Short mmCIF file of C-alpha atoms in Angstrom, two decimals:
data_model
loop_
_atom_site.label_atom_id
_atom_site.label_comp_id
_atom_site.label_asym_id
_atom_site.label_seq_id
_atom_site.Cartn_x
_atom_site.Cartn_y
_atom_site.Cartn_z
CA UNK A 1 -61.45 -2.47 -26.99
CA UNK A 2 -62.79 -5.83 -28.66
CA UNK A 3 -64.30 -6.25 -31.31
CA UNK A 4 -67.84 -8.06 -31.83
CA UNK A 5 -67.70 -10.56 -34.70
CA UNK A 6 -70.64 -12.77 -35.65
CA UNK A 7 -69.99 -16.57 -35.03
CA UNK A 8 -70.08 -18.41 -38.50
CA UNK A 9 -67.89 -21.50 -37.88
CA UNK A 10 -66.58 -23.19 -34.80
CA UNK A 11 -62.60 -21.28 -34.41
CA UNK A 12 -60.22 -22.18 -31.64
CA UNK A 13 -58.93 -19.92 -29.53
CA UNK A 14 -57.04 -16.93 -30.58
CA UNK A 15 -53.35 -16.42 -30.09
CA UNK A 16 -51.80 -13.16 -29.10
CA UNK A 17 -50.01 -13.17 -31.91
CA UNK A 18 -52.99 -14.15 -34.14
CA UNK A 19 -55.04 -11.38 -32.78
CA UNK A 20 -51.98 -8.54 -34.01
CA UNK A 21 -52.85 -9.55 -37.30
CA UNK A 22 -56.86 -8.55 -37.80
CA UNK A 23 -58.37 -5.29 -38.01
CA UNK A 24 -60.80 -3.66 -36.10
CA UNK A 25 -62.11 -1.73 -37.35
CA UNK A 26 -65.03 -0.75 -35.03
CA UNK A 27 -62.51 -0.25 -31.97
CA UNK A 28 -60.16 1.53 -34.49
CA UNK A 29 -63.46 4.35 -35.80
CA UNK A 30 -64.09 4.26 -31.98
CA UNK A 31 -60.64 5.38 -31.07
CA UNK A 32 -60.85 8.10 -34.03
CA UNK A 33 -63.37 9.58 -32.76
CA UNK A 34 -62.69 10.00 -29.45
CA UNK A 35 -58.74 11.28 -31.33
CA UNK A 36 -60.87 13.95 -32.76
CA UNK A 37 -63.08 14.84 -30.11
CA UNK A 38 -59.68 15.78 -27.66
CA UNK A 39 -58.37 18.15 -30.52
CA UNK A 40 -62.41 19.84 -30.25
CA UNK A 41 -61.94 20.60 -34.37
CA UNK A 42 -63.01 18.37 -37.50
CA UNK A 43 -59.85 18.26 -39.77
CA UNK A 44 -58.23 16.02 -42.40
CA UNK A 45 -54.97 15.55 -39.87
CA UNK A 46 -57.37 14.98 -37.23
CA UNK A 47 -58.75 12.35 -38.63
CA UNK A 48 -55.30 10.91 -39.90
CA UNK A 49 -53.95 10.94 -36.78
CA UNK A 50 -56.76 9.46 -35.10
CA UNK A 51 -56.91 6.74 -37.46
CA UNK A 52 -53.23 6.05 -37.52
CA UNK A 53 -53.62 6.25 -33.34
CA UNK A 54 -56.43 3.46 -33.76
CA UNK A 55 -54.51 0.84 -35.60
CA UNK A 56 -51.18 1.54 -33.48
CA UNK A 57 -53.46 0.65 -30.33
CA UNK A 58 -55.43 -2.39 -31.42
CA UNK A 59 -52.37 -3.84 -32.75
CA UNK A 60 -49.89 -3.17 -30.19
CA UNK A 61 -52.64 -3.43 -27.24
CA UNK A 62 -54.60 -6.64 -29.08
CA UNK A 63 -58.13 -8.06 -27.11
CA UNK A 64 -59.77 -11.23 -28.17
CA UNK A 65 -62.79 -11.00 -29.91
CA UNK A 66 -66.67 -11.44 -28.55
CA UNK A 67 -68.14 -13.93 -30.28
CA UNK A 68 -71.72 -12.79 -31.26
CA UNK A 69 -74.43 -15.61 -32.29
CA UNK A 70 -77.40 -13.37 -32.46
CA UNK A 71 -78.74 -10.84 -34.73
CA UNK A 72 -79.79 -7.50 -34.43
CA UNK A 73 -83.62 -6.32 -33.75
CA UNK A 74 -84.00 -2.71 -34.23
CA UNK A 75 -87.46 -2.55 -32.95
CA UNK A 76 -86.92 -4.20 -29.49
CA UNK A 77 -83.60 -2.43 -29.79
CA UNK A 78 -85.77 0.81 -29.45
CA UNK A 79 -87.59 -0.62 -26.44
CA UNK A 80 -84.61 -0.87 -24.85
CA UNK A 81 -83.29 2.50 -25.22
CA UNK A 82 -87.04 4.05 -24.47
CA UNK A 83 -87.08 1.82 -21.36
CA UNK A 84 -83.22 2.37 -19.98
CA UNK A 85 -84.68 6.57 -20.54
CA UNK A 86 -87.43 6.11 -18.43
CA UNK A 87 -85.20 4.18 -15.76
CA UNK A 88 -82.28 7.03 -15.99
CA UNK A 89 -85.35 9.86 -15.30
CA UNK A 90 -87.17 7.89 -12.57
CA UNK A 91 -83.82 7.29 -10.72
CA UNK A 92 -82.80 11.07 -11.26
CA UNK A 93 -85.55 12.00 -9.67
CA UNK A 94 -85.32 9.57 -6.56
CA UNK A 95 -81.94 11.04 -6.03
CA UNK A 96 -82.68 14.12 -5.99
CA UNK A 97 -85.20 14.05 -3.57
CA UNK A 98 -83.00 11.68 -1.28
CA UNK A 99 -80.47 15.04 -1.95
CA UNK A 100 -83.04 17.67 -0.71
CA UNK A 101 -84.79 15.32 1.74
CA UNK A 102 -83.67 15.07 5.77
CA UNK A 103 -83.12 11.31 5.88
CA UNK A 104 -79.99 9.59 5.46
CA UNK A 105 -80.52 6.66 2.62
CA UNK A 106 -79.48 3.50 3.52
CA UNK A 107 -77.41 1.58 1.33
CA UNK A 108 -76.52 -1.75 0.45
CA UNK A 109 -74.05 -4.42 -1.22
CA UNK A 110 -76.39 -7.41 -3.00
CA UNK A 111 -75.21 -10.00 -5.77
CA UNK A 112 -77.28 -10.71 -8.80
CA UNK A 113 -77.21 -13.99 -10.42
CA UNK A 114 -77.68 -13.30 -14.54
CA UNK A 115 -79.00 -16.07 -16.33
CA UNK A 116 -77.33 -15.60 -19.52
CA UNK A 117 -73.46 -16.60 -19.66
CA UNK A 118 -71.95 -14.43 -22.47
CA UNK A 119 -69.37 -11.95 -21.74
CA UNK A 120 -71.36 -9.84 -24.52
CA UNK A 121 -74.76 -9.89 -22.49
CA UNK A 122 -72.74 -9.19 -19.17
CA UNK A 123 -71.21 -6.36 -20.45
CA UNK A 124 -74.45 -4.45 -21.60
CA UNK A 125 -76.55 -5.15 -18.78
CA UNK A 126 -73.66 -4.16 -16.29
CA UNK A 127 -73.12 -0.59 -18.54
CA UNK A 128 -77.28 -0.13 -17.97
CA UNK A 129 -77.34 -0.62 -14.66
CA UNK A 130 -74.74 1.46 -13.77
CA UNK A 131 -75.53 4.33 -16.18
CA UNK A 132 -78.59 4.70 -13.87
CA UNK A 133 -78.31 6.93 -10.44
CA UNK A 134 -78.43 5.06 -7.43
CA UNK A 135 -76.84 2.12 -8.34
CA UNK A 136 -73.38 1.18 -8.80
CA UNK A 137 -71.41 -2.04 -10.23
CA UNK A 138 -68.56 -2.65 -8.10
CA UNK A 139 -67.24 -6.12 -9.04
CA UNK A 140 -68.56 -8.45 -12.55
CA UNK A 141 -67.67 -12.05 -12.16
CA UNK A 142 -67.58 -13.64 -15.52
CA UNK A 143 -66.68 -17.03 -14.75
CA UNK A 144 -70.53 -17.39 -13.35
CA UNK A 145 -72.06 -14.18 -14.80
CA UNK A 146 -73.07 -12.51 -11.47
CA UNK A 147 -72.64 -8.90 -11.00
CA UNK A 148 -72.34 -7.01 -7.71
CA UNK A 149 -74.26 -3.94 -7.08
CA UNK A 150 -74.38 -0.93 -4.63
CA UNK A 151 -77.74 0.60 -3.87
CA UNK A 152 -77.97 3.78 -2.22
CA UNK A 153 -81.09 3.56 -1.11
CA UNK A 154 -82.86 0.27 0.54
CA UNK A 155 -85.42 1.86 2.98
CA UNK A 156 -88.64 0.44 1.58
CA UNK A 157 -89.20 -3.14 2.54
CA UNK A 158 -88.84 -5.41 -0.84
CA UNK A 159 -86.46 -2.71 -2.40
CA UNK A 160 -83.52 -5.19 -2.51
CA UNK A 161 -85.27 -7.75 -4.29
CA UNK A 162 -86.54 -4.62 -6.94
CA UNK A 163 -83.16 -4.01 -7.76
CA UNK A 164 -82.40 -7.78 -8.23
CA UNK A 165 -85.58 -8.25 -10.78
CA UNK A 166 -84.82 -4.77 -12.86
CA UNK A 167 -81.27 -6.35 -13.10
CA UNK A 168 -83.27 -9.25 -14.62
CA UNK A 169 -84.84 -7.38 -16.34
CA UNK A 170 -82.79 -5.16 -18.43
CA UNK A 171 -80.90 -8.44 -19.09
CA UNK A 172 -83.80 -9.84 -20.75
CA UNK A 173 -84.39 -6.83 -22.86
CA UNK A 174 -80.65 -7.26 -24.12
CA UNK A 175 -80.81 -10.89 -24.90
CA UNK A 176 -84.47 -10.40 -26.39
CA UNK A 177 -82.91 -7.29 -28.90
CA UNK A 178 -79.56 -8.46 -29.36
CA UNK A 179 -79.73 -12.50 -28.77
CA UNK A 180 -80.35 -15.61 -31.03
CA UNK A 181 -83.90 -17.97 -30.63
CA UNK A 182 -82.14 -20.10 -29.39
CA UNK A 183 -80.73 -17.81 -26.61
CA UNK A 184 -83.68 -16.28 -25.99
CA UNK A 185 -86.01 -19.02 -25.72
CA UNK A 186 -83.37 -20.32 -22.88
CA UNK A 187 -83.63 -17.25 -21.24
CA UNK A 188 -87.46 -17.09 -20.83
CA UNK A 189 -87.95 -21.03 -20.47
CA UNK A 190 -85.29 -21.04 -18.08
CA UNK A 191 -83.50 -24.26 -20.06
CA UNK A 192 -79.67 -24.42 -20.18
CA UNK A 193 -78.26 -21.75 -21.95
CA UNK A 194 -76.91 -22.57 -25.42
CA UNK A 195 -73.43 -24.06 -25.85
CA UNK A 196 -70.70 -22.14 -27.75
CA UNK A 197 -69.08 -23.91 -31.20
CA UNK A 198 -66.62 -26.42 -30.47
CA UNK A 199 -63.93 -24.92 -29.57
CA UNK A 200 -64.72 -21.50 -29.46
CA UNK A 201 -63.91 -19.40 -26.15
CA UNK A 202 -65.46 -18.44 -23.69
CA UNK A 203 -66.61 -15.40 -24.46
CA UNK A 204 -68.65 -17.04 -26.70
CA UNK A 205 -70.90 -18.33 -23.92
CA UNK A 206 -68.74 -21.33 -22.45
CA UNK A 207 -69.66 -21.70 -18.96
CA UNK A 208 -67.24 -23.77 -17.20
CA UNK A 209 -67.37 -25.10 -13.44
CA UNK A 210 -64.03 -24.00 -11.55
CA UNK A 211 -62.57 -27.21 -10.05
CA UNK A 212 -59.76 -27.96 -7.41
CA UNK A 213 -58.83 -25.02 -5.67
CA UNK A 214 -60.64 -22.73 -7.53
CA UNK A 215 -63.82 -24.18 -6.80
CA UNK A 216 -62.96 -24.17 -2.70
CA UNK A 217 -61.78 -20.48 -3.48
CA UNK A 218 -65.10 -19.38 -5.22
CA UNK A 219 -67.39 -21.06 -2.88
CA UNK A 220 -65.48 -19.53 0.25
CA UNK A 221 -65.91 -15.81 -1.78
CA UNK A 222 -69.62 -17.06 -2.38
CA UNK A 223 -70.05 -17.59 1.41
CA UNK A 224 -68.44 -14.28 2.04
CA UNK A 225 -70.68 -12.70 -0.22
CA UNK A 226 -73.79 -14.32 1.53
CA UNK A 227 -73.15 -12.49 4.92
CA UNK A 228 -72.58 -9.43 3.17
CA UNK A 229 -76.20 -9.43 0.37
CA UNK A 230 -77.88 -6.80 1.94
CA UNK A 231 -76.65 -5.90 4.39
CA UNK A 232 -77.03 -2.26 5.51
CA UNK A 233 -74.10 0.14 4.91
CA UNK A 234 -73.97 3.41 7.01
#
């Protein structure tokens, strides 16, 4: 589990062995609590032991941190949580009358190209989107921030191009609680999206273009993936 720092200062990369030294302290109360939550019952040596558990796994199992250049807004923080709700009952309730209904959905792989290109953003909009019935995140490339979804249900005319703008979307709700002006102006102007420090990773936003093989490779998976964007599954 990584942990989120707030970009002050251009860093290089970290090492591995770099990382073993700093605390986390948010993956290490995360760990806790999920310690206690296995043993069902709130005690001192709970707690301990989840603690001690915490520390033994961030520093034996180390993750480079996500560098995070914005700042918080509670209030469009809460118009994302009120809006993912409303999305998690109006899909549970299109399921469950594809369930009880006598027509077979028709599903569908598609790609969705985000327009932000930090690991952090990619992250929370895949979670939403797949925390929501009916649609699935199979594959997240982060090298060009595109996600790949399964629908389970494509009938309607236009419903693959729905799924591609709520994708949208929710990403823009993330970026516009979570992101910096800078990011967010990007985002709704369309402009480049703001570099990382120098030499920060790229986690930090770094968008890099593969080259060589890698770029023959990608654009030979892109073409792959062209035949398959919705396309009907049985």
């Amino acid at each position: 589990m990584s942990d989120v720092r707030m970009a002050t200062a251009p860093r290089g990369p970290e090492s591995p062995h770099r990382r073993r030294r700093v605390l986390q302290p948010r993956a290490v109360a995360t760990i806790a609590l999920a310690w206690v939550l296995l043993w069902d019952r709130v005690t001192w040596g709970n707690v301990v032991n989840g603690v001690l558990v915490g520390l033994l796994v961030t520093y034996a199992f180390p993750l480079p941190s996500i560098e995070f250049q914005g700042r918080l807004r509670p209030h469009r923080v809460l118009l994302l949580i009120g809006q993912f709700l409303v999305d998690l009952v109006g899909a549970s309730w299109q399921v469950m009358r594809l369930a009880f209904g006598r027509r077979s959905p028709r599903n569908a792989v598609i790609e969705v190209q985000l327009r932000s290109r930090s690991d952090f953003y990619l992250t929370l909009t895949a979670e939403l989107v797949a925390l929501v019935p009916g649609s699935v995140v199979i594959d997240a490339r982060r090298s060009t921030s595109v996600l790949y979804l399964h629908l389970l249900d494509v009938e309607r005319e236009g419903a693959i191009e729905a799924q591609r703008a709520h994708v949208l979307a929710v990403e823009r709700r993330v970026v516009r609680a979570l992101g910096s002006r800078e990011e967010i102006a990007a985002l709704e102007t369309g402009g480049p999206w703001p570099t990382a420090p120098a030499g920060a990773p790229r986690d930090a936003g770094e968008h890099r273009e593969p080259t060589g093989a890698a770029a023959e490779t990608e654009a030979t998976d892109r073409d792959d993936t062209a035949h398959r964007d919705g396309e009907e599954r049985p």
